[in-house]
XYZ file of C-alpha atoms in Angstrom:
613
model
C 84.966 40.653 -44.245
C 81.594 41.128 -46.001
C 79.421 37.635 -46.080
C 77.001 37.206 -48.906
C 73.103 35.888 -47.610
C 71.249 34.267 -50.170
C 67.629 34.312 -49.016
C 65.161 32.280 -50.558
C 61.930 34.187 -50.504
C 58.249 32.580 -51.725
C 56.089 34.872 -49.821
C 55.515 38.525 -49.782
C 54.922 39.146 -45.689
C 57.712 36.332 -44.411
C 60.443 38.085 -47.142
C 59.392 41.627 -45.726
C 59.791 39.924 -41.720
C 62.626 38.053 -42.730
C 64.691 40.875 -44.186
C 63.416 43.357 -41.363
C 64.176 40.939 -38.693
C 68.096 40.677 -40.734
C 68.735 44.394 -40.611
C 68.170 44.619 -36.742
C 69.661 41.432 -35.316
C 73.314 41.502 -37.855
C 74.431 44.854 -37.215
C 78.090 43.681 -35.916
C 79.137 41.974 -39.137
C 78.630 43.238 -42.669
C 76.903 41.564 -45.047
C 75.525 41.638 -48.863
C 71.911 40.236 -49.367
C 71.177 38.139 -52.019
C 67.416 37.326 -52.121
C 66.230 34.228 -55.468
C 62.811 35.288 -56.488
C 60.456 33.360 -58.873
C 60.455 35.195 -62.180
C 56.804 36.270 -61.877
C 57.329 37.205 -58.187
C 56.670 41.420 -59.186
C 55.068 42.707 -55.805
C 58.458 41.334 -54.319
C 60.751 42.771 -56.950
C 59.221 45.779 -56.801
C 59.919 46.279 -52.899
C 63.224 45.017 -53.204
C 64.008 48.024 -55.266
C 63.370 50.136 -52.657
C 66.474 48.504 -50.515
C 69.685 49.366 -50.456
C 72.604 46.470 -50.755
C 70.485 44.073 -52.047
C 70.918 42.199 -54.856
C 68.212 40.430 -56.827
C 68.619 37.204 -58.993
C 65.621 35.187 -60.602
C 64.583 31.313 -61.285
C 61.621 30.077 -62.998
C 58.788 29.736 -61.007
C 58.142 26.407 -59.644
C 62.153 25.672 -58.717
C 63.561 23.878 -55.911
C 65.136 24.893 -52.660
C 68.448 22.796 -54.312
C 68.466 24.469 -57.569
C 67.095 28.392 -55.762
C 70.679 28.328 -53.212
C 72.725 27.185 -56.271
C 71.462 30.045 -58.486
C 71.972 32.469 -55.474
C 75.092 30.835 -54.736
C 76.633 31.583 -58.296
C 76.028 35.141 -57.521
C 78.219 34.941 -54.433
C 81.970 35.959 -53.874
C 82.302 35.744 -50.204
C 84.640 32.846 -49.481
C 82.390 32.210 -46.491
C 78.100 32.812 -47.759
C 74.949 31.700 -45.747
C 71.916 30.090 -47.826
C 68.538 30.808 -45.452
C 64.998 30.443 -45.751
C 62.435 33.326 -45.012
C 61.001 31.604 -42.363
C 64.183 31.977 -40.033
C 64.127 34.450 -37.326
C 67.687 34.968 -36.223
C 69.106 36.138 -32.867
C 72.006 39.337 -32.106
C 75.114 37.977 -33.239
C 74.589 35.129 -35.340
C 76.386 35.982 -38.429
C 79.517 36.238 -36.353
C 79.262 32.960 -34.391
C 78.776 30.964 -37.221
C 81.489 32.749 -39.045
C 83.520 32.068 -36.028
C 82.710 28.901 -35.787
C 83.715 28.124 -39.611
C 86.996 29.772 -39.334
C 87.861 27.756 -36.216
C 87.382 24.582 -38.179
C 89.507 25.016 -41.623
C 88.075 21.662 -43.085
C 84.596 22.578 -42.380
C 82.339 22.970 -45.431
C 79.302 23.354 -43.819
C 78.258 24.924 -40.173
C 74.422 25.282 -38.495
C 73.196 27.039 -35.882
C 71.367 25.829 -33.148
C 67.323 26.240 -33.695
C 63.482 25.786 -32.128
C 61.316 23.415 -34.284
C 63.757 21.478 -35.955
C 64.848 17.818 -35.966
C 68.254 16.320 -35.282
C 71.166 17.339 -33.222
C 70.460 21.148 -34.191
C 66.888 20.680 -32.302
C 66.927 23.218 -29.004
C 63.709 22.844 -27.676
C 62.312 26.678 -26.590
C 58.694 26.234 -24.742
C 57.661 30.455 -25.373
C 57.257 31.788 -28.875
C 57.592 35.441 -27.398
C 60.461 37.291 -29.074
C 61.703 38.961 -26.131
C 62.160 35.585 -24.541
C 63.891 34.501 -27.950
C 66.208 36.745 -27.558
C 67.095 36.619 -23.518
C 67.560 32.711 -24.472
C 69.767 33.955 -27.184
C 71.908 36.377 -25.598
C 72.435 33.679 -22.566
C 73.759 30.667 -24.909
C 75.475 32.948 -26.752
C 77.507 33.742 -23.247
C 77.368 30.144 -21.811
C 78.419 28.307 -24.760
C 80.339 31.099 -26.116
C 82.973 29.963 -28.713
C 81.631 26.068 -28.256
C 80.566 23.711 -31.622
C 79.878 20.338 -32.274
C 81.366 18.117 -34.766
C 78.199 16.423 -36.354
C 77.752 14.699 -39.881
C 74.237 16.309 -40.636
C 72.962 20.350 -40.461
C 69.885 21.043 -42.039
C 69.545 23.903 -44.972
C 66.900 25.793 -43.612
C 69.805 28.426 -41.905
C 73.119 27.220 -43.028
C 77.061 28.600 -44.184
C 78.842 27.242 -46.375
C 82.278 27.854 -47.507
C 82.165 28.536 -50.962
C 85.299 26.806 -51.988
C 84.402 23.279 -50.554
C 80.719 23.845 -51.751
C 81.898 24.377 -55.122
C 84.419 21.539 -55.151
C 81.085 19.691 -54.156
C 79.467 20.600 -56.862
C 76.487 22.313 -55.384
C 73.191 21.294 -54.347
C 71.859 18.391 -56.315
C 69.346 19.878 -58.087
C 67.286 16.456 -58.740
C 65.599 17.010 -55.355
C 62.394 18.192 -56.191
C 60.437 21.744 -54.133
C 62.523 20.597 -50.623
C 64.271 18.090 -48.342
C 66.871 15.277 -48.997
C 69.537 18.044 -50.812
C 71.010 18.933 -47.405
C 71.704 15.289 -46.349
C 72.786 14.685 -49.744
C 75.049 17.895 -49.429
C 76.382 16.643 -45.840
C 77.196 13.083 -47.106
C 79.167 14.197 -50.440
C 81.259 16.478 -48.170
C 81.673 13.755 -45.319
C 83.206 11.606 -48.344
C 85.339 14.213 -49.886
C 86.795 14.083 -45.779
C 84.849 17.763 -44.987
C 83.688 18.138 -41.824
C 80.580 19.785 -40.227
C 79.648 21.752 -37.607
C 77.121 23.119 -35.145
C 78.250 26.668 -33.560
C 76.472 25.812 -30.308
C 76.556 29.715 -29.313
C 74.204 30.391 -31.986
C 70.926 29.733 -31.900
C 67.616 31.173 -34.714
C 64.391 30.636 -34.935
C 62.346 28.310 -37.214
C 58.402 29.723 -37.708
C 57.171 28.628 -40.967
C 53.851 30.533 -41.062
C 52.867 30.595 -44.824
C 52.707 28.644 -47.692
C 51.277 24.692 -48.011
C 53.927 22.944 -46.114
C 52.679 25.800 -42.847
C 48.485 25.090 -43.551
C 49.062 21.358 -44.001
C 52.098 19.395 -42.767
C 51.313 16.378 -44.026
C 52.007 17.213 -47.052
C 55.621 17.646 -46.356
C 55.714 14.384 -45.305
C 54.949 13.495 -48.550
C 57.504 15.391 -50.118
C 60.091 13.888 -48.036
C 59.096 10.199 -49.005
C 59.596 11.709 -52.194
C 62.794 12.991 -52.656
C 63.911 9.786 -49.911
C 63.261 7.669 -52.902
C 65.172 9.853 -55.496
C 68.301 9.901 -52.973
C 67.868 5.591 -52.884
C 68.140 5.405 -56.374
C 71.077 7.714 -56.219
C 73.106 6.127 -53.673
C 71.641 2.778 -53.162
C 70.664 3.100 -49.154
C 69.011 5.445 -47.033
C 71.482 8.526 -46.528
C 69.798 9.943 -43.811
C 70.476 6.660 -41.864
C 74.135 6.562 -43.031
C 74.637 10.026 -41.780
C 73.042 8.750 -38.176
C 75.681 6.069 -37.993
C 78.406 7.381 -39.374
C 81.964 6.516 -38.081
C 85.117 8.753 -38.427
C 88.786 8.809 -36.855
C 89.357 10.644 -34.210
C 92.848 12.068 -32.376
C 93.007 11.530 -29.316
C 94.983 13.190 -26.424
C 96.226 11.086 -23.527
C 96.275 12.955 -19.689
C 98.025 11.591 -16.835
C 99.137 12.687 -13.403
C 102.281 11.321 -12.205
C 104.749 11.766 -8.919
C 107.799 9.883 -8.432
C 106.448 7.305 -11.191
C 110.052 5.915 -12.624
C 109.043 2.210 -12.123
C 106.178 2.214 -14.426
C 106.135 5.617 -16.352
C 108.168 3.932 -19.269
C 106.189 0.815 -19.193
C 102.834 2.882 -19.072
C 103.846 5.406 -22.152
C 105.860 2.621 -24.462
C 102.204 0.466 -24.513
C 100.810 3.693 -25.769
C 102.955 4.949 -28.125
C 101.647 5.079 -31.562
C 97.986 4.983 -30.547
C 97.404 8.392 -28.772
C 98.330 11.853 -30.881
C 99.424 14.082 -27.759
C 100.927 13.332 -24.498
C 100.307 15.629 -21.847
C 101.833 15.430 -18.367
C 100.717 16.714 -15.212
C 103.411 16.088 -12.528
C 102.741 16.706 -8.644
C 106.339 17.030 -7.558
C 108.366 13.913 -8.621
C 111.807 14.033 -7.187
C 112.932 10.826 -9.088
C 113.625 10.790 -12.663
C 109.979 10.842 -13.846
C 110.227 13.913 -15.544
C 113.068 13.066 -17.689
C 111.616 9.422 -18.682
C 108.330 11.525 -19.743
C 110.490 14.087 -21.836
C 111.404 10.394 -23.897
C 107.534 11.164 -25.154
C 106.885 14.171 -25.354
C 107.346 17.719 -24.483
C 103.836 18.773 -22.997
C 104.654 18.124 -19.430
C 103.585 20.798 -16.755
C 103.898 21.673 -12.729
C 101.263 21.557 -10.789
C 101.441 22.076 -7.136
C 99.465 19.872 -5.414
C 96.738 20.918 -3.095
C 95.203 17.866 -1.790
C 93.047 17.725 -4.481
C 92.846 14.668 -7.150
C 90.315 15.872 -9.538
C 92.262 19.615 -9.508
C 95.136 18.070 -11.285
C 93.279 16.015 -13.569
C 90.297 18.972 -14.732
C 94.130 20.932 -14.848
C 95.571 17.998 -17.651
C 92.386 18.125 -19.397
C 92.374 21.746 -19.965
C 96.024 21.028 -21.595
C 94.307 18.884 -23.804
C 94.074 19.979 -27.751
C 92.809 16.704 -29.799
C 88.961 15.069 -30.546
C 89.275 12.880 -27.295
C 90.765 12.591 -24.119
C 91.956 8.999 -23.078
C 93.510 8.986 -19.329
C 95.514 6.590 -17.000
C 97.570 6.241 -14.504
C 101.454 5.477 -14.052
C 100.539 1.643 -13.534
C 98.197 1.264 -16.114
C 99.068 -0.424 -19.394
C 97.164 -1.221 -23.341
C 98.720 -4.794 -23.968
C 99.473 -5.081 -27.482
C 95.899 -6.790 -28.717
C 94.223 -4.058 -26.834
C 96.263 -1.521 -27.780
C 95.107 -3.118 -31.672
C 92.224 -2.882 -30.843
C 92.292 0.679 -29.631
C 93.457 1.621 -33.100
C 90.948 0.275 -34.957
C 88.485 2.150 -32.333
C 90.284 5.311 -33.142
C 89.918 4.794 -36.661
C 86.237 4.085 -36.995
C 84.746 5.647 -33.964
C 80.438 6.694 -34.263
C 80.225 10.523 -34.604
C 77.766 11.221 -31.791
C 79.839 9.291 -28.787
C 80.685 11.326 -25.819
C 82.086 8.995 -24.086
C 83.989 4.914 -24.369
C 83.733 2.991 -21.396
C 86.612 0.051 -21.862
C 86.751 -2.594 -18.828
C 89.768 -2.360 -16.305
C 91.343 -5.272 -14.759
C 92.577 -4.766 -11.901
C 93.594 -8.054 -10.432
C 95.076 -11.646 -11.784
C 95.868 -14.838 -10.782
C 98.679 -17.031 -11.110
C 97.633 -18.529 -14.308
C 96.866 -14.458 -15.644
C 93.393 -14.856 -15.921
C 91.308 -11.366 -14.624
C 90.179 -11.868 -10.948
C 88.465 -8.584 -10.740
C 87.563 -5.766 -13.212
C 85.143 -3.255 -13.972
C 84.013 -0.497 -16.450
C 85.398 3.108 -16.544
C 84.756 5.717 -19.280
C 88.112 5.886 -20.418
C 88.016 8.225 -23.938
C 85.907 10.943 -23.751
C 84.896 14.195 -26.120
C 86.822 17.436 -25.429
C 84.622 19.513 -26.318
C 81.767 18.173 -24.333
C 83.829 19.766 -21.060
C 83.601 16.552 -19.172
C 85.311 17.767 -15.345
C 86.707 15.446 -12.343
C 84.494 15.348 -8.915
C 86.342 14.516 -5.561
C 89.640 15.586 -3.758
C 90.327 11.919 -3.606
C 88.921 8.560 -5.266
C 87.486 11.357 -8.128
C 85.146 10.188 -10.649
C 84.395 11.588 -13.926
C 80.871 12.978 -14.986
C 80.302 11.635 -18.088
C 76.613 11.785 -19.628
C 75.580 11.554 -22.870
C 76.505 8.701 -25.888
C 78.131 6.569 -24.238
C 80.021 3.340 -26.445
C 81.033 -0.019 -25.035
C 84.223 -1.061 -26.153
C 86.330 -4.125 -26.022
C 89.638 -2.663 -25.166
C 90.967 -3.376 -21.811
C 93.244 -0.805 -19.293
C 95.535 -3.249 -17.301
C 96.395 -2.334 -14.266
C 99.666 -3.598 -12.504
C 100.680 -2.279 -9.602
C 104.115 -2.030 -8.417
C 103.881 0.431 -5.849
C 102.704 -0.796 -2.350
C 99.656 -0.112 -0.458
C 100.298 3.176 0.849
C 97.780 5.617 3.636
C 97.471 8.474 1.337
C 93.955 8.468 0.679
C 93.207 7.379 4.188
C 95.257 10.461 5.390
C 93.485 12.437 2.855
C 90.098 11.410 4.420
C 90.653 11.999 7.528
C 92.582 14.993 7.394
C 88.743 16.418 5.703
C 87.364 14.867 8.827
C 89.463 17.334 11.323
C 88.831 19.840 9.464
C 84.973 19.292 9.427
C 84.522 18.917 5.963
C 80.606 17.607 5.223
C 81.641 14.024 3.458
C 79.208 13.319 0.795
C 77.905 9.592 -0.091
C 80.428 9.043 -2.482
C 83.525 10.323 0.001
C 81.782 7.997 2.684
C 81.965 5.039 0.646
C 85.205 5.248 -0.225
C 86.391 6.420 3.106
C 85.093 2.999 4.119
C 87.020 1.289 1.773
C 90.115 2.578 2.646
C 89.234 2.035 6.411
C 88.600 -1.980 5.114
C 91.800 -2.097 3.052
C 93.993 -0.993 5.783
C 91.842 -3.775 8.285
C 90.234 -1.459 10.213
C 87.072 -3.411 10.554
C 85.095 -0.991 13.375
C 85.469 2.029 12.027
C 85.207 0.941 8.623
C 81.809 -0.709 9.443
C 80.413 2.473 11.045
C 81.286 4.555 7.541
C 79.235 1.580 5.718
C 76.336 2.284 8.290
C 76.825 5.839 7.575
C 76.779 5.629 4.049
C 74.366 3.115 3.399
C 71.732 5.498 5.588
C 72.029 8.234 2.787
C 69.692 8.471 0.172
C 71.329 9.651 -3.174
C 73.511 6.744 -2.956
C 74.753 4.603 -6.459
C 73.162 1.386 -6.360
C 76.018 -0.571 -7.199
C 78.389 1.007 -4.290
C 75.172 0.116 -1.794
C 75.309 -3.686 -3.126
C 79.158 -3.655 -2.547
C 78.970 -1.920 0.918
C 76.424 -4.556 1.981
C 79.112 -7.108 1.333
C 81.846 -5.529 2.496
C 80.198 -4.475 5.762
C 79.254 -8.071 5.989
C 82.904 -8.968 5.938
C 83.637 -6.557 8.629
C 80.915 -7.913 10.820
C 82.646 -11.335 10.107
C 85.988 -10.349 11.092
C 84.286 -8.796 14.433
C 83.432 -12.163 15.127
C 79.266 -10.929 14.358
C 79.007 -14.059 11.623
C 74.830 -13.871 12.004
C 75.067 -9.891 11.625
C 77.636 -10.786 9.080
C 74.746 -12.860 7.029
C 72.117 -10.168 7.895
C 74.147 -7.566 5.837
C 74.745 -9.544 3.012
C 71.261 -10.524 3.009
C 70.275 -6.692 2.779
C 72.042 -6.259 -0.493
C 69.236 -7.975 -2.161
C 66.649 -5.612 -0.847
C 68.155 -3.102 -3.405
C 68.237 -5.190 -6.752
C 68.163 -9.018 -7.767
C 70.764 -11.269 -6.178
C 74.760 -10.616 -7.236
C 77.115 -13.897 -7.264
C 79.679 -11.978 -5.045
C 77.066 -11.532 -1.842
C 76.003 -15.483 -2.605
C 78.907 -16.566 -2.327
C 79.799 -14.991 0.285
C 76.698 -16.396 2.235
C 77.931 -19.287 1.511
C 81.311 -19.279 3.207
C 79.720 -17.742 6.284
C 77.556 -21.212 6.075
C 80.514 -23.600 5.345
C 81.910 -21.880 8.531
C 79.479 -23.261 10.610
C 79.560 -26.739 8.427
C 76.593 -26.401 7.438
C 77.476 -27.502 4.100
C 73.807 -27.754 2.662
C 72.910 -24.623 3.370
C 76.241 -23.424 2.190
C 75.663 -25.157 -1.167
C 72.255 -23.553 -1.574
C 73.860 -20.685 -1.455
C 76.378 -21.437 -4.270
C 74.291 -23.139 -6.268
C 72.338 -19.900 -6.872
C 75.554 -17.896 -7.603
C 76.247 -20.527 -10.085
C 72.792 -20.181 -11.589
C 73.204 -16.077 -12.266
C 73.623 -14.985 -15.456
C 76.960 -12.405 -15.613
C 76.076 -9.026 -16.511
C 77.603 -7.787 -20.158
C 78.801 -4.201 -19.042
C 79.602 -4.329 -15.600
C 80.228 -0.508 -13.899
C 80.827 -2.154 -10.747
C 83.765 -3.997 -9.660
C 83.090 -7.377 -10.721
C 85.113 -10.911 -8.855
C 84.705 -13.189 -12.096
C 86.025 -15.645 -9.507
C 82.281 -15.738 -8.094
C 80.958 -15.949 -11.765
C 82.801 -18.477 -12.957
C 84.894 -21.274 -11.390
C 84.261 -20.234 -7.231
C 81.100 -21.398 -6.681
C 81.731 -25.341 -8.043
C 84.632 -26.093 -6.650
C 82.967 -24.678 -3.542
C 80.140 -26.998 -4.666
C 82.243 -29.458 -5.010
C 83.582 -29.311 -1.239
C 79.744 -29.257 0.369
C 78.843 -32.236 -1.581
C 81.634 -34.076 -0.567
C 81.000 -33.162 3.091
C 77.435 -34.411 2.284
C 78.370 -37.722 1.156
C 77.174 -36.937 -2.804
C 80.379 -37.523 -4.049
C 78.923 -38.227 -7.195
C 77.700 -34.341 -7.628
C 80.922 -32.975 -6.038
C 82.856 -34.405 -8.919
C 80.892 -32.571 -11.110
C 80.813 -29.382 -10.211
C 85.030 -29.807 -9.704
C 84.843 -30.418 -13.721
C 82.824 -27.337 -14.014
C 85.389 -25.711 -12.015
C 87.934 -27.064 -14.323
C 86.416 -25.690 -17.345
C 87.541 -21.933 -16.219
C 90.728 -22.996 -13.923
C 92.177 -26.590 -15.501
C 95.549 -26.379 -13.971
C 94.456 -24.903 -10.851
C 95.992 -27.171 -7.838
C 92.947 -27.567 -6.185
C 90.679 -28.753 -9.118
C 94.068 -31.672 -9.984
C 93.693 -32.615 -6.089
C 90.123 -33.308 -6.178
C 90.393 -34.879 -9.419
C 92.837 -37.697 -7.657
C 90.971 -37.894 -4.706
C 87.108 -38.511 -6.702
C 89.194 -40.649 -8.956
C 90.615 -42.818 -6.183
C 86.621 -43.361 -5.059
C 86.373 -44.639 -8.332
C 84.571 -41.943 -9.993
C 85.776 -40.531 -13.222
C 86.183 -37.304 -14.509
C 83.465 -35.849 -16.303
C 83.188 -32.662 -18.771
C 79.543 -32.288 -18.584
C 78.658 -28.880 -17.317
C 74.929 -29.462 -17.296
C-alpha cells in the first residue's frame, strides 16, 4: 500500500536534504511525496520539477504549519498519510514501523516516532550527532523494541501519521494557530475526546536538526510563539491543554494471571470477588489433581499446563506472556477484592492516569479477632503489558517494576486456608545442595522461612549472612535486624537480642516494630522504665503513608499504650497507665485486655479518660 508524505518545506537546502535523506532511508515501503510550498517559493518549484513522484501543492506565503498539513492533507488518498517537517532526518525503516504500528492499533488516529531533540514522552536522548551513529542507534531499537508502542495522549507534529479517516472526522488541524505549536496538542486532545487513541511506535526512531530559518538562529523566539498560540488554545478551551493532556485519565482492561495447584478451597472464593472487574482470566496450573481445573473452567476458558520446574517466577513470566489486555493484575488462590475494594478497583479501572506503569495497592495479610489488619504491606499489583515487566526468583519472586508508579487505595486480602507447609524451605535448601550462589534477596528469605518453621540457629546465621552483603533493600535489613533479634531472644542471648535490634537504626530513623520490641526485651527483665522509654518513642513515630515493607499496625497504633499502660502501673503512676489504656482503647475498644484494665484503674478510683494527648 502506497502512503502519501506531505512535507512542509520553507527552505531551499533542508527541502533538498530532507527529500534526499527520504529517497535513501524508505526504500522498503512505497510512498507518494507531497511537498506545500509558499506560492512565491520558485527556486523550490523549479527543482521539484526535476523529481519524479512528486506532487506539488501551494499556500500563500506566510501560512501556518496547521493550515500547510491541511492543504497537503486534502491532496492525500492514502487511508494511512504522514505530515513531516524538513528538518526531520529519518532512519531505514521508518515508514513501515509506524505503519505497523498504526495498523496494530485500529482506533489510533495519530502515531509518532521516537526522536533526538524533542520534548515529551517521544524525547530519546542521542549524545553524537554523527549519522553513522544515527543510524547504528536506529537499526538496534529497531531490533530491540521491534514491534513495541506506547499508548500516550500527546505526539508532536514535527514527524507524525495520521489516519486519514479519523483526521478528517476531526476536522483537521485548527488552522487558528498561528506560524507553529499548540495545533498538535489541540489535534491530540480533539481525538482523545472523540475516544481515538495515540501512539508511539517505540521501534522507530528520526532525527530532529532544525538548522535554518528564525526559530534555528534564535530560539527564543519560539518561545514566544508558543506563549502565543498557548493563549489562543485558552480562549478556545478554557484551560491549559497541554496540561490536560499530561494528566489525562482513561479506562483501561485489564487481564488477571494466577498460578494455581490443587486450589479447590479458595479458587471459587478468589475468582467470584473478581468477577466483573478484570476483562480476561488466564490460568496457569502446576499440576492440580483436585477439581481446580474444572472450578476455573466456571470463569473462563484461558487456562494452560505448565510443568513445574522448581521455578516460581517461570510460571508467572509464563501467565503473563498469556496475557492480551492494557494491564496485568495478579493474585494468588487465597487472595480476595472485598466488595468496597473491588468498587473501588472499578472506578480505578475506569479513570486510570495514562503514563502509570505500575499500581501498588496495600495487602493485608493478617487480622485479629475483631477484623481489624494486623499486618500489611504494599505490592505493585496492576501493571502495563506492554512495558514487559518479568518475575525474579525460583521462590519468594518479586516483580521488577520501574517507572510511574500510582498509589492506590484498593486492598488484596489475603486469607489463608491452607496450612504452613516446607515447600519453600525445601526449595531453598534443595539450591543449597546443589551449590547454587544465593543472592541477598534468596538469603533473606531463606531466613525467614528458617524463622517461620522455629529454627532459630540456623535462621540467625542466614540473617548474619545476609545482613553482611552490600546490595541489600533497606527495608528487608531493618526487618532482619528485628527478626534476628528475636532469634537471639529465643537462644536465650536477650542482651545480643537488644544489640540487634539496636543495629536496625544504624540504617534509617527508628521503626515502631524494633521499639517495641526493645521494649519487651526490657519488661522481661522488669525493668519497666526503661521498657516504657522504649514504647513511648514507638508511640511518638509518625506511620509512614505507603509502606513497601511489611508493616505490624499493632506497633503503630494500640501496642505500645496498653504496653504503656502495664510499665506505669508497675511504676506506681497509675494515673498515666490509665491513660495510655484509653489511648489503647481508641484503636481496640472491645479488646479484653483494655475492659480489664478499665475495671481494675476504675476500682483505684480513677476514671476513664478519652484524652489522647
Amino acid at each position: 500500500m502506497i502512503t502519501d508524505i506531505v512535507l512542509l518545506a520553507q527552505h531551499f537546502e533542508a527541502m533538498q536534504e530532507c527529500i534526499l535523506n527520504l529517497r535513501l532511508s524508505t526504500t522498503e515501503h512505497p510512498y507518494h511525496l507531497i511537498v506545500v510550498l509558499e506560492e512565491d517559493s520558485l527556486r523550490m518549484s523549479q527543482w521539484l520539477e526535476q523529481n519524479r513522484n512528486v506532487t506539488v501543492v501551494f499556500c500563500k506565503p506566510g501560512t501556518s504549519v496547521a493550515a500547510a498539513y491541511n492543504i497537503g492533507v486534502a491532496a492525500a488518498s492514502s487511508p494511512h498519510l504522514v505530515c513531516m517537517r524538513e528538518y526531520m532526518y529519518v532512519t531505514d525503516g521508518w515508514l513501515g514501523r509506524l505503519s505497523d504500528c498504526m495498523e496494530r492499533h485500529k482506533l489510533a488516529a495519530v502515531v509518532g516516532p521516537v526522536s533526538s531533540g524533542i520534548s515529551g514522552v517521544q524525547n530519546t536522548p542521542i549524545i553524537s550527532e554523527n549519522p553513522r551513529v544515527m543510524q547504528s542507534y536506529s537499526e538496534s531499537i529497531g531490533i530491540m523494541r521491534e514491534s513495541r508502542s506506547k499508548r500516550v495522549t500527546r505526539v508532536l507534529s514535527h514527524l507524525v501519521m495520521l489516519r486519514k479517516s479519523a483526521f478528517d472526522q476531526l476536522g483537521g488541524f485548527d488552522e487558528r494557530f498561528e506560524e507553529e505549536s499548540c495545533e498538535d496538542d489541540d489535534l491530540c486532545y480533539r481525538a482523545l475526546q472523540e475516544g481515538y487513541e495515540l501512539y508511539v511506535a517505540e521501534d522507530c526512531f528520526v532525527r530532529y536538526e532544525r538548522k535554518y530559518g528564525k526559530y534555528a538562529d534564535d530560539p527564543s523566539l519560539y518561545d514566544e510563539q508558543i506563549s502565543t498560540n498557548s493563549r489562543k488554545s485558552f480562549e478556545k478551551w478554557g484551560l491549559d491543554i497541554t496540561l490536560a493532556l499530561h494528566s489525562w485519565k482513561w479506562a483501561v482492561s485489564v487481564s488477571l494471571c494466577m498460578i494455581v495447584k490443587n486450589e479447590e478451597e479458595t479458587l471459587e472464593r478468589c475468582l467470584s470477588s473478581v468477577q466483573g472487574c478484570v476483562d480476561e482470566i488466564i490460568i496457569i496450573d502446576t499440576g492440580s489433581t483436585d477439581r481446580t481445573k474444572e472450578i476455573a473452567r466456571q470463569f473462563t476458558d484461558r487456562i494452560y499446563d505448565f510443568d513445574w520446574i522448581d521455578d516460581f517466577s517461570a510460571a508467572r513470566n509464563f501467565a503473563f506472556q498469556k496475557a492480551k489486555k492494557d494491564y496485568i493484575l495478579w493474585l494468588d488462590a487465597d487472595d480476595i477484592l472485598l466488595p468496597g475494594d473491588a468498587d473501588r478497583f472499578l472506578v480505578l479501572k475506569q479513570s486510570l492516569p495514562w503514563h502509570t506503569d505500575a499500581v501498588s495497592m496495600v495487602y493485608n495479610l493478617a487480622f485479629d479477632e475483631f477484623g481489624h489488619v494486623t499486618v500489611s504491606l504494599r505490592r505493585n499489583r496492576l501493571v502495563k503489558r506492554e512495558r514487559g515487566f518479568r518475575w525474579i526468583g525460583v521462590v519468594h519472586e518479586y516483580l521488577e517494576v520501574f517507572g510511574a508508579i500510582e498509589y492506590a487505595d484498593v486492598c488484596v486480602t489475603h486469607d489463608r486456608k491452607h496450612t504452613q507447609t516446607s515447600r519453600n524451605l525445601h526449595l531453598y535448601e534443595k539450591k543449597e545442595k546443589e551449590g547454587k550462589k544465593f543472592s541477598s534477596r534468596d538469603l533473606y528469605y531463606y531466613a525467614n522461612e528458617l524463622f517461620d518453621h522455629q529454627q532459630w540457629a540456623r535462621s540467625l546465621r542466614k540473617y548474619e549472612q545476609f545482613l553482611e552483603q552490600k546490595d541489600s533493600w533497606i527495608e528487608d535489613i531493618i526487618n532482619a535486624c528485628g527478626r534476628a533479634a528475636d532469634c537471639l531472644h529465643k537462644l536465650g542471648n536477650l542482651m545480643e537480642a537488644k544489640a540487634k535490634a539496636l543495629l536496625s537504626f544504624a540504617y534509617q530513623l527508628p521503626r515502631a516494630e524494633n521499639c517495641c520490641r526493645l521494649g519487651y526485651y526490657h519488661m522481661e527483665e522488669s525493668d519497666y522504665a526503661s521498657a516504657a522509654y522504649w514504647y513511648q518513642m514507638a508511640a511518638s513515630l509518625e506511620k509512614p503513608q505507603h509502606p513497601q515493607a511489611l508493616m505490624q499496625h499493632a506497633c503503630w497504633t494500640w501496642l505500645p499504650h496498653i504496653q504503656l499502660s502495664v510499665c506505669y502501673n508497675k511504676l506506681e503512676q497509675n494515673e498515666r497507665a490509665n491513660h495510655h489504656n484509653e489511648i489503647a482503647a481508641t484503636f481496640i475498644p472491645e479488646d479484653s485486655r483494655i475492659l480489664s484494665n478499665r475495671a481494675f484503674f476504675q476500682g483505684l478510683g480513677i476514671g476513664a479518660s478519652a484524652s489522647t494527648t
